[in-house]
Amino acid sequence: MSNMVAKHMEHTAASTGRVDSSVLEVFKTLAEGNDQARSLATNFLISHLQTQQKTPEICSDLSYSLQRLIKGLSSNRKWARLGYSVALTQILRVFEVVTGQLVLEGIDKHLVVTQHDSKNEAGAVYMGKAFGFLAIIQSGKLFQSEPGLVSEVVENLRHISTQKSYLQPICYQGLVSLVAKVSGEVFTAQVWPHLEADLVLGWDDCSPNTLLLVYWSAKVHKKKLNKTFMTKHWGSMKLFGEKNYANMLQVLQKSAENHPVIHSILDVIVDDLAASGHDVVGFFNQIVLKLLEGSHSHKYLGLHLYLKMVPNITDPAQLRKTLSPAIMNMLVFNLPRKDSTAHTTCHSIVGSLLSKLGAGNSDMDTAVLECFTRAPSSLNFDNVTSTHTVSAILHKISEEAVKQYAASLMAYINGTDRTFPGGQEKLAVSQFCSMLTSPKVKDPKWRLSVLQFLLARSFFTVTCPNNSLPQCEVLANQPNNAVKQCLRANFYKALNTLATLNPEKSSRAEHFQSYVGLVYEVVKYTDTLIKSPDSVTLQLETGLQEEILEIWEEVVKIAAQIEKKRKKEKSISHHDAFLMLFTYVGLLLFSEPESVVTVMEDLRVCYEKATQKKKVKQDDEPAWMEVVTEVLVSMMSQRSNLTRVIANTVFTALQSNLSREALGIIVTALQPNKTADEEEDMLAFEDDIPEEMDADSVTDDTTTTTDDNNENSEDDSEDESSADEEPEVTVDEALRETVKVALGKAAVADDEDEDEEESESDLSDSEMMKLDSKLAEVFRSLKKGRSQEEKEKRRQILLFKSRLLDLVETVVKSQLSASHAMDVVELLLQLMEAGHRRTEEKQLGDRAFGIFRRLAKKQKEIKSDPEFEKTSAFVMMDNLIQFSRKAHSQDLVKAVSDACLVIIRLLIHQKLDAPPTVMTRSRSKSDGVPIDKEEAYLQEVLDKVRSSLSDFLYRRDHRLHMVFFHNMLNKHPMMFWPLTDLLLQSLNDPKVKVHSKTQACSLLSALFTTGKNLPHDVGDDHWGQFSSALSTTLHTLLLGLSVESFKPKYTLELLHVVVRLSLIHPDTARQVATNEVTEKLTGLKSHFNKDTRCMCNRLLNFTRQKTGKKQKQKKKKRTNSGQQNGDVVENMAELTLVNGAGGDNSSDLLSDSMTSTMSVDSDSPRKRRSSDEVDAKSVGSSRKKKKTAKKQK
């Protein structure tokens, strides 16, 4: 066998040159850090070797692979040993010809430690040997080899373990695997002689590796390591029994010497503990706690041991006892410290505990929650550890556990529960909102009880226990002011949380109605408490208690009336909205009574007007919806998030009653502010002054102004004389004191006479300079403070406007009316323009742009209303066109163009996407037939767009943008089709600049986007006239192209129009692309740039295409003359080869001919076949015909 091995190994050197290159790449992949890549490389190597290994002898690739893998086991590359050992193991498993003896011989030959090797190099070789032995053991070939091979492997592993200490875990892991797989006879004959010294060592000198070996030997080979043997040397048959806990602790402490590496003995001990059913608490107290009391490495080991124990803890009582103060202290210390070695372990412990929650065991849920919130922990666990552990627990535990925990927190705040640490009442209060958001809790009565508790402890004091009043059954402790403030804040926060929370995932209407009902129940409970003075006392910080109670009575009375009417309705109505407002205002009485007093009367009057059967509106009074809108706008300016949520919710409910005047209140509040510098440049929706004014009008205005100045000259002189008098100026006392401090002794006292103030100063120049610097610092700081105040003020204004945009977005999302749409479009464009001009308003402008896009998408859903005025719509369209002239970005111009389309949609609903009726319109005008209103509106719209387009094409100072027209024509080509005559006119007009003609061609291309149905949609008669004029114009323009007057963009757009036309109506395109035009373009093509040349090729390819019978005839000619064409191509190729480098003309001829025969249109549905393909197919078809003819004969 050894001779055969040597023969194969020597043969490898000679055969390496014939190894496939793909196999060589595999070995590089095996050393990479990607697990999947290593696995795929191993599979590829095995598959390749299986195809090569076909004889009983080892093939060259397999021999090379074995040598390469064995040598690579000693490599110091990070992943080389792992990848190579896995591949070697798989080869041993798959190929029978590869024996364990063969690999051992290879290890002895290639992994040799010499005297010249350094310590690191020697360690790498020993490591490679260990991995090679492990591969033989894992593959199973060791137990199929010759007798005595097992003994050799055991001896080698024992020897390697004595060379380097860090090799001991690897070697003993291999020995454990070997012991677990060998039979009893082999163990006794070949393994026992080498391991006997370790197996009889006993606890005193036992190491973790020895203990691991003894455990598996006793478990697998019980006959050899029987009860007598184990009792004699290890004290008991149960190696990990309770009697050996002290000895086990010593061994574990020894394993900590390799900190932070965790020995595999921990897994074995924990698995045995779970299988044997030993007392978990006893094991924890005698081993884990002792480790946690030791050094840093022992604590780290103890945490890992507890981490492995957590999955096996199933009893809540065991959890409470094992999650001890020592564990909690380690968690609190290491969780916030990411640089700690135990940080990851502590996070894993918390994650393992969280995985036990929500499994249906409420007792376990409660136990975990109590361990993290009560002593030795505290309610402040999340804040101390910078985690969300308690919040995550509250969201995972069952509903019953949440209710139990809430009841214990209520008892703690009342003073009847002492299990929580003292002084943490505020932390306990803050956890109620987290419990209300728990997805597991779906009981509305429990939510109501939490709100009742927070309300009762916030504003009331129990003087006498009353079992009939909820949350007043016990005489609770009186909380201090800080706790009361926390209770009030969390009460309103809970209301806010429930307003947006929808755990049942019900519809928006159902959730809104249920929330209104919940808040009304809170109001009823509050009224019950107020009317029980013998048991409960209302505690308010303000002295307006009597006035507050009067308003409260009115709120309760009106709310009760609304509730009766609300129950009769199934959908959301104004009753729900007003009940929400009244209940919220009533609950706000106890914290902000001043703000409620002024609003209450307005709400009462608004509700009366809203519920009147006969709507009677007085001219001097605003509508009720306007008043409510003002109230809601003021609520949106409040800092309270609950207030803003209520305002938005109520506004949504009252959306159907929104009038244009009410919307105008929001629009006015959102108007962008103008600075002094931007007053003239700011784009507003006003009629601009015409650019061309009469000189007479200017003179008249100047004269009138002069006369007015003369008439008022006396008044001006009086004003100037009065201006000489010094006005009374109020001086800021704080500023006065600051200046006094800066001046020091030089400051004039208040009681000194004016004569002394006016007397000359005794200060020198240097002293005066010092005072100047001090005064400059004072005024500089004053200016800085004012600028900061202004910035904060602007920030608050922008924040308020951002909140108001929520209301605008609500309007857009609802069933939008025409008048509302027009007002909203105007507002959003102004905000977008302000965002482009001022950086601080950019976020507001982006938000407005998003709302505008939503509005533009749903323009078809806008409904008409009587408040919409057609005249104002046309005026607004004029303003939009003027607005687009001054826009500074393409996005804004496109938005203005979309806004024009929205306005047009409001004017004409049915005619927007319909084909144009130009001829019908002209006949109806001449014949006196009445025109439809929408037809008239369409005509007026076209006139306005035509006028602007004419300015765009003919005037240099138009200041219009191409995007404005291109967007409209591209989206609605049928509506703007009548503008084609203007576009053709500009193309035929020699006075029009080339740039304007380029734009006209681009707009024509935009009109051709509808596809092949365009001639049918336009109408045959009208299309005939248009196509005739268009073909003539395009033909003339193409013939007018020349090298001297070549314009790249103009040529590109002109060719683009013809290519688009070829897709829509090929016959018209052929009238344009005549032979004369084709020759012209072919001659100019070399002067075109890349894009223009590509478009030109598309047009030339179109001219070569034929239709009908001609195309079929051409196919037949190609089939018959295929061989001839192939010969021509071959002859041309030979000619090119003969000419060589000097044959420039022939090579150009060849390239031109090939280009002309093989050029392909990238957008055409079919591609031309090359002559070679035609030749091959024709030859194949002729051969088939000959064979069939022979068979028939």
Coordinates of N, CA and C in Angstrom, one line a residue, residues 705-861:
T705 N -49.3 112.1 -11.2 CA -48.6 111.9 -10.0 C -47.9 113.2 -9.5
T706 N -47.5 114.0 -10.5 CA -46.9 115.3 -10.2 C -47.9 116.3 -9.6
D707 N -49.1 116.3 -10.2 CA -50.1 117.1 -9.7 C -50.5 116.8 -8.3
D708 N -50.5 115.5 -8.0 CA -50.9 115.0 -6.7 C -49.8 115.4 -5.7
N709 N -48.5 115.4 -6.2 CA -47.4 115.8 -5.3 C -47.5 117.3 -5.0
N710 N -47.9 118.1 -6.0 CA -48.0 119.6 -5.7 C -49.2 119.9 -4.8
E711 N -50.2 119.1 -4.9 CA -51.4 119.4 -4.0 C -51.0 119.0 -2.6
N712 N -50.2 118.0 -2.4 CA -49.9 117.6 -1.1 C -48.5 118.1 -0.6
S713 N -48.0 119.1 -1.2 CA -46.7 119.7 -0.8 C -46.8 120.3 0.6
E714 N -47.9 121.0 0.8 CA -48.0 121.6 2.1 C -48.1 120.5 3.2
D715 N -48.8 119.5 3.0 CA -48.9 118.4 4.0 C -47.5 117.8 4.2
D716 N -46.7 117.7 3.1 CA -45.4 117.1 3.3 C -44.5 118.0 4.1
S717 N -44.6 119.3 3.9 CA -43.8 120.2 4.7 C -44.1 120.2 6.1
E718 N -45.4 120.1 6.4 CA -45.8 119.9 7.8 C -45.3 118.7 8.4
D719 N -45.3 117.6 7.6 CA -44.7 116.3 8.1 C -43.3 116.4 8.4
E720 N -42.5 117.2 7.5 CA -41.1 117.3 7.7 C -40.8 118.1 9.0
S721 N -41.6 119.2 9.2 CA -41.4 120.0 10.4 C -41.7 119.2 11.6
S722 N -42.7 118.4 11.6 CA -43.0 117.6 12.7 C -42.0 116.5 12.9
A723 N -41.3 116.1 11.9 CA -40.3 115.0 12.0 C -39.1 115.5 12.8
D724 N -38.9 116.8 12.8 CA -37.8 117.4 13.5 C -37.9 117.2 15.0
E725 N -39.1 117.1 15.5 CA -39.4 116.9 16.9 C -39.0 115.4 17.2
E726 N -38.4 115.3 18.4 CA -37.9 114.0 18.8 C -39.1 113.2 19.3
P727 N -39.4 112.0 18.8 CA -40.5 111.3 19.3 C -40.2 110.6 20.6
E728 N -41.2 110.3 21.3 CA -41.0 109.6 22.6 C -40.7 108.1 22.3
V729 N -39.5 107.7 22.8 CA -39.0 106.3 22.6 C -39.0 105.6 23.9
T730 N -39.6 104.4 23.9 CA -39.6 103.6 25.1 C -38.3 102.8 25.1
V731 N -37.6 102.9 26.2 CA -36.3 102.2 26.3 C -36.5 100.9 27.1
D732 N -35.9 99.9 26.6 CA -36.0 98.6 27.3 C -35.1 98.7 28.6
E733 N -35.7 98.4 29.7 CA -35.0 98.5 31.0 C -33.8 97.5 31.1
A734 N -34.1 96.3 30.5 CA -33.0 95.3 30.5 C -31.8 95.8 29.7
L735 N -32.1 96.4 28.5 CA -31.0 97.0 27.8 C -30.3 98.1 28.5
R736 N -31.0 98.9 29.2 CA -30.4 100.0 30.0 C -29.5 99.4 31.1
E737 N -29.9 98.4 31.8 CA -29.0 97.8 32.8 C -27.8 97.2 32.2
T738 N -28.0 96.5 31.0 CA -26.8 95.9 30.4 C -25.8 97.0 30.0
V739 N -26.2 98.1 29.4 CA -25.3 99.2 29.0 C -24.6 99.8 30.3
K740 N -25.4 99.9 31.4 CA -24.8 100.4 32.6 C -23.6 99.5 33.1
V741 N -23.9 98.2 33.0 CA -22.8 97.3 33.5 C -21.6 97.4 32.6
A742 N -21.8 97.6 31.3 CA -20.7 97.7 30.4 C -19.9 99.0 30.6
L743 N -20.6 100.1 30.9 CA -20.0 101.4 31.1 C -19.3 101.5 32.4
G744 N -19.8 100.8 33.4 CA -19.2 100.8 34.7 C -19.3 102.1 35.4
K745 N -18.2 102.7 35.8 CA -18.2 104.0 36.5 C -18.6 105.1 35.6
A746 N -18.3 104.9 34.3 CA -18.6 106.0 33.3 C -20.1 106.2 33.1
A747 N -20.9 105.3 33.6 CA -22.4 105.4 33.4 C -22.9 106.6 34.2
V748 N -23.9 107.3 33.7 CA -24.5 108.4 34.4 C -25.7 107.9 35.2
A749 N -25.7 108.3 36.4 CA -26.7 107.9 37.4 C -28.1 108.5 37.0
D750 N -29.2 107.8 37.3 CA -30.5 108.3 37.0 C -30.8 109.6 37.6
D751 N -30.3 109.8 38.9 CA -30.7 111.0 39.6 C -29.8 112.2 39.3
E752 N -28.8 112.1 38.4 CA -28.0 113.2 38.0 C -28.7 114.2 37.1
D753 N -28.3 115.4 37.2 CA -28.9 116.5 36.4 C -28.5 116.4 34.9
E754 N -29.2 117.1 34.1 CA -28.9 117.1 32.7 C -27.6 117.8 32.4
D755 N -27.4 118.8 33.3 CA -26.1 119.6 33.1 C -24.9 118.7 33.3
E756 N -25.0 117.9 34.3 CA -23.9 117.0 34.5 C -23.7 115.9 33.4
E757 N -24.8 115.6 32.8 CA -24.8 114.6 31.7 C -24.1 115.3 30.5
E758 N -24.4 116.6 30.3 CA -23.8 117.3 29.1 C -22.4 117.8 29.4
S759 N -22.0 117.7 30.6 CA -20.6 118.2 30.9 C -19.6 117.2 30.2
E760 N -18.4 117.8 30.0 CA -17.4 117.0 29.3 C -16.9 115.9 30.2
S761 N -16.6 114.7 29.5 CA -16.2 113.6 30.2 C -14.7 113.7 30.6
D762 N -14.4 113.1 31.7 CA -13.0 113.1 32.2 C -12.2 111.9 31.7
L763 N -12.8 111.0 30.9 CA -12.2 109.8 30.4 C -11.2 110.1 29.3
S764 N -10.1 109.4 29.4 CA -9.1 109.5 28.4 C -9.5 108.7 27.1
D765 N -8.7 108.9 26.0 CA -9.0 108.2 24.8 C -8.9 106.7 24.9
S766 N -7.9 106.2 25.6 CA -7.8 104.8 25.8 C -9.0 104.2 26.6
E767 N -9.4 104.9 27.6 CA -10.5 104.5 28.3 C -11.8 104.5 27.5
M768 N -11.9 105.5 26.6 CA -13.1 105.5 25.7 C -13.1 104.4 24.7
M769 N -11.9 104.0 24.3 CA -11.8 102.9 23.3 C -12.2 101.6 24.0
K770 N -11.8 101.4 25.3 CA -12.3 100.2 26.0 C -13.8 100.2 26.1
L771 N -14.4 101.4 26.4 CA -15.8 101.4 26.6 C -16.5 101.1 25.2
D772 N -15.9 101.6 24.1 CA -16.5 101.3 22.8 C -16.5 99.8 22.5
S773 N -15.5 99.1 22.9 CA -15.4 97.6 22.6 C -16.5 96.9 23.5
K774 N -16.7 97.4 24.7 CA -17.7 96.8 25.6 C -19.1 97.0 25.1
L775 N -19.3 98.3 24.6 CA -20.6 98.6 24.1 C -20.9 97.8 22.8
A776 N -19.9 97.7 22.0 CA -20.0 96.9 20.8 C -20.4 95.5 21.1
E777 N -19.8 94.9 22.1 CA -20.1 93.5 22.5 C -21.5 93.4 23.0
V778 N -22.0 94.5 23.7 CA -23.4 94.4 24.2 C -24.4 94.4 23.1
F779 N -24.2 95.3 22.1 CA -25.1 95.4 21.0 C -25.0 94.2 20.1
R780 N -23.8 93.7 20.0 CA -23.7 92.5 19.2 C -24.4 91.3 19.7
S781 N -24.3 91.1 21.0 CA -25.1 90.0 21.7 C -26.6 90.3 21.6
L782 N -27.0 91.6 21.7 CA -28.4 91.9 21.6 C -28.9 91.5 20.2
K783 N -28.1 91.8 19.2 CA -28.5 91.5 17.8 C -28.6 90.0 17.6
K784 N -27.6 89.3 18.1 CA -27.6 87.9 18.0 C -28.8 87.2 18.7
G785 N -29.2 87.7 19.8 CA -30.4 87.2 20.5 C -31.6 87.5 19.7
R786 N -31.8 88.7 19.1 CA -32.9 88.9 18.3 C -33.0 88.1 17.1
S787 N -31.8 87.8 16.4 CA -31.8 86.9 15.2 C -32.3 85.5 15.6
Q788 N -31.8 85.0 16.7 CA -32.3 83.7 17.2 C -33.7 83.6 17.4
E789 N -34.3 84.7 18.0 CA -35.7 84.8 18.2 C -36.5 84.8 16.9
E790 N -36.0 85.5 15.9 CA -36.6 85.5 14.6 C -36.6 84.2 14.0
K791 N -35.4 83.5 14.1 CA -35.3 82.2 13.5 C -36.3 81.2 14.1
E792 N -36.4 81.3 15.4 CA -37.3 80.4 16.1 C -38.8 80.7 15.7
K793 N -39.1 82.0 15.6 CA -40.4 82.4 15.2 C -40.7 81.9 13.8
R794 N -39.8 82.0 12.8 CA -40.0 81.5 11.5 C -40.1 80.0 11.5
R795 N -39.4 79.3 12.3 CA -39.5 77.9 12.4 C -40.8 77.4 12.9
Q796 N -41.4 78.1 13.9 CA -42.7 77.8 14.4 C -43.8 78.0 13.3
I797 N -43.6 79.1 12.5 CA -44.6 79.4 11.5 C -44.6 78.3 10.4
L798 N -43.4 77.9 10.0 CA -43.3 76.8 9.0 C -43.8 75.5 9.6
L799 N -43.6 75.2 10.8 CA -44.1 74.0 11.5 C -45.7 74.1 11.5
F800 N -46.2 75.3 11.8 CA -47.7 75.4 11.8 C -48.2 75.2 10.4
K801 N -47.6 75.7 9.3 CA -48.0 75.6 8.0 C -48.0 74.1 7.5
S802 N -46.9 73.4 8.0 CA -46.8 72.0 7.7 C -48.0 71.2 8.3
R803 N -48.4 71.6 9.5 CA -49.6 71.0 10.1 C -50.8 71.3 9.3
L804 N -50.9 72.5 8.8 CA -52.1 72.9 8.1 C -52.2 72.1 6.7
L805 N -51.1 71.8 6.2 CA -51.1 71.0 5.0 C -51.7 69.6 5.2
D806 N -51.8 69.2 6.4 CA -52.5 67.9 6.7 C -54.0 68.1 6.4
L807 N -54.5 69.3 6.7 CA -55.9 69.5 6.4 C -56.1 69.6 4.9
V808 N -55.2 70.3 4.2 CA -55.3 70.4 2.7 C -55.2 69.0 2.1
E809 N -54.3 68.1 2.6 CA -54.2 66.8 2.1 C -55.5 66.0 2.3
T810 N -56.2 66.3 3.5 CA -57.5 65.7 3.7 C -58.5 66.1 2.7
V811 N -58.5 67.4 2.3 CA -59.4 67.9 1.3 C -59.1 67.2 0.0
V812 N -57.9 67.0 -0.4 CA -57.5 66.4 -1.7 C -57.9 64.9 -1.7
K813 N -57.8 64.2 -0.6 CA -58.1 62.8 -0.5 C -59.6 62.5 -0.6
S814 N -60.4 63.5 -0.2 CA -61.8 63.3 -0.2 C -62.4 63.6 -1.6
Q815 N -63.7 63.6 -1.7 CA -64.4 63.8 -2.9 C -64.3 65.3 -3.2
L816 N -63.4 65.7 -4.0 CA -63.0 67.1 -4.2 C -64.0 67.8 -5.2
S817 N -64.4 69.0 -4.8 CA -65.2 69.8 -5.7 C -64.4 70.7 -6.6
A818 N -65.1 71.2 -7.6 CA -64.3 72.0 -8.6 C -63.8 73.3 -8.0
S819 N -64.6 74.0 -7.2 CA -64.1 75.2 -6.6 C -63.0 75.0 -5.6
H820 N -63.1 73.9 -4.9 CA -62.0 73.6 -3.9 C -60.8 73.2 -4.7
A821 N -60.9 72.5 -5.8 CA -59.7 72.1 -6.5 C -59.0 73.3 -7.1
M822 N -59.7 74.3 -7.6 CA -59.1 75.5 -8.1 C -58.3 76.3 -7.0
D823 N -58.9 76.4 -5.9 CA -58.3 77.1 -4.8 C -57.0 76.4 -4.3
V824 N -57.2 75.1 -4.2 CA -56.0 74.3 -3.7 C -54.9 74.3 -4.7
V825 N -55.2 74.2 -6.0 CA -54.1 74.3 -7.0 C -53.4 75.6 -6.9
E826 N -54.1 76.6 -6.8 CA -53.4 77.9 -6.6 C -52.5 78.0 -5.4
L827 N -53.0 77.5 -4.3 CA -52.2 77.5 -3.1 C -51.0 76.7 -3.2
L828 N -51.1 75.4 -3.7 CA -50.0 74.5 -3.8 C -48.9 75.0 -4.7
L829 N -49.3 75.7 -5.8 CA -48.3 76.2 -6.7 C -47.5 77.3 -6.0
Q830 N -48.2 78.2 -5.3 CA -47.5 79.2 -4.5 C -46.5 78.7 -3.5
L831 N -46.9 77.6 -2.8 CA -46.0 77.0 -1.8 C -44.8 76.4 -2.5
M832 N -45.0 75.7 -3.7 CA -43.9 75.1 -4.4 C -43.0 76.2 -4.9
E833 N -43.5 77.3 -5.4 CA -42.6 78.4 -5.8 C -41.8 79.0 -4.7
A834 N -42.5 79.2 -3.5 CA -41.7 79.6 -2.3 C -40.7 78.7 -1.9
G835 N -40.9 77.4 -2.0 CA -39.9 76.4 -1.7 C -38.7 76.4 -2.6
H836 N -38.9 76.8 -3.9 CA -37.8 76.9 -4.8 C -37.0 78.2 -4.5
R837 N -37.6 79.2 -4.0 CA -37.0 80.5 -3.8 C -36.2 80.5 -2.4
R838 N -36.8 79.9 -1.4 CA -36.2 80.0 -0.1 C -35.9 78.6 0.4
T839 N -34.7 78.5 0.9 CA -34.2 77.1 1.3 C -35.0 76.7 2.6
E840 N -35.3 77.6 3.4 CA -36.0 77.2 4.7 C -37.4 76.7 4.4
E841 N -38.0 77.0 3.3 CA -39.3 76.6 2.9 C -39.3 75.4 1.9
K842 N -38.1 74.8 1.7 CA -38.1 73.8 0.7 C -38.9 72.5 1.1
Q843 N -38.8 72.2 2.4 CA -39.5 71.0 2.9 C -41.0 71.2 2.7
L844 N -41.5 72.4 3.0 CA -42.9 72.8 2.8 C -43.3 72.7 1.3
G845 N -42.4 73.2 0.5 CA -42.7 73.1 -1.0 C -42.7 71.7 -1.5
D846 N -41.8 70.8 -1.0 CA -41.8 69.4 -1.4 C -43.1 68.7 -0.9
R847 N -43.5 69.1 0.2 CA -44.8 68.5 0.7 C -46.0 68.9 -0.1
A848 N -46.0 70.2 -0.5 CA -47.0 70.7 -1.4 C -47.0 70.0 -2.8
F849 N -45.8 69.8 -3.3 CA -45.6 69.1 -4.6 C -46.2 67.7 -4.5
G850 N -46.0 67.0 -3.4 CA -46.6 65.6 -3.3 C -48.1 65.7 -3.2
I851 N -48.7 66.6 -2.6 CA -50.1 66.8 -2.5 C -50.7 67.1 -3.9
F852 N -49.9 68.0 -4.6 CA -50.4 68.4 -5.9 C -50.4 67.2 -6.9
R853 N -49.4 66.3 -6.8 CA -49.4 65.1 -7.7 C -50.5 64.2 -7.4
R854 N -50.9 64.1 -6.1 CA -52.1 63.3 -5.8 C -53.3 63.9 -6.4
L855 N -53.4 65.3 -6.4 CA -54.6 65.9 -6.9 C -54.6 65.8 -8.4
A856 N -53.5 65.9 -9.1 CA -53.4 65.8 -10.6 C -53.8 64.4 -11.0
K857 N -53.5 63.3 -10.2 CA -53.8 62.0 -10.6 C -55.3 61.7 -10.5
K858 N -56.0 62.4 -9.6 CA -57.5 62.1 -9.4 C -58.3 63.2 -9.9
Q859 N -57.8 63.9 -11.0 CA -58.6 65.1 -11.5 C -59.9 64.6 -12.2
K860 N -59.9 63.3 -12.6 CA -61.2 62.8 -13.2 C -62.3 62.7 -12.2
E861 N -61.9 62.5 -10.9 CA -62.9 62.3 -9.9 C -63.4 63.6 -9.3

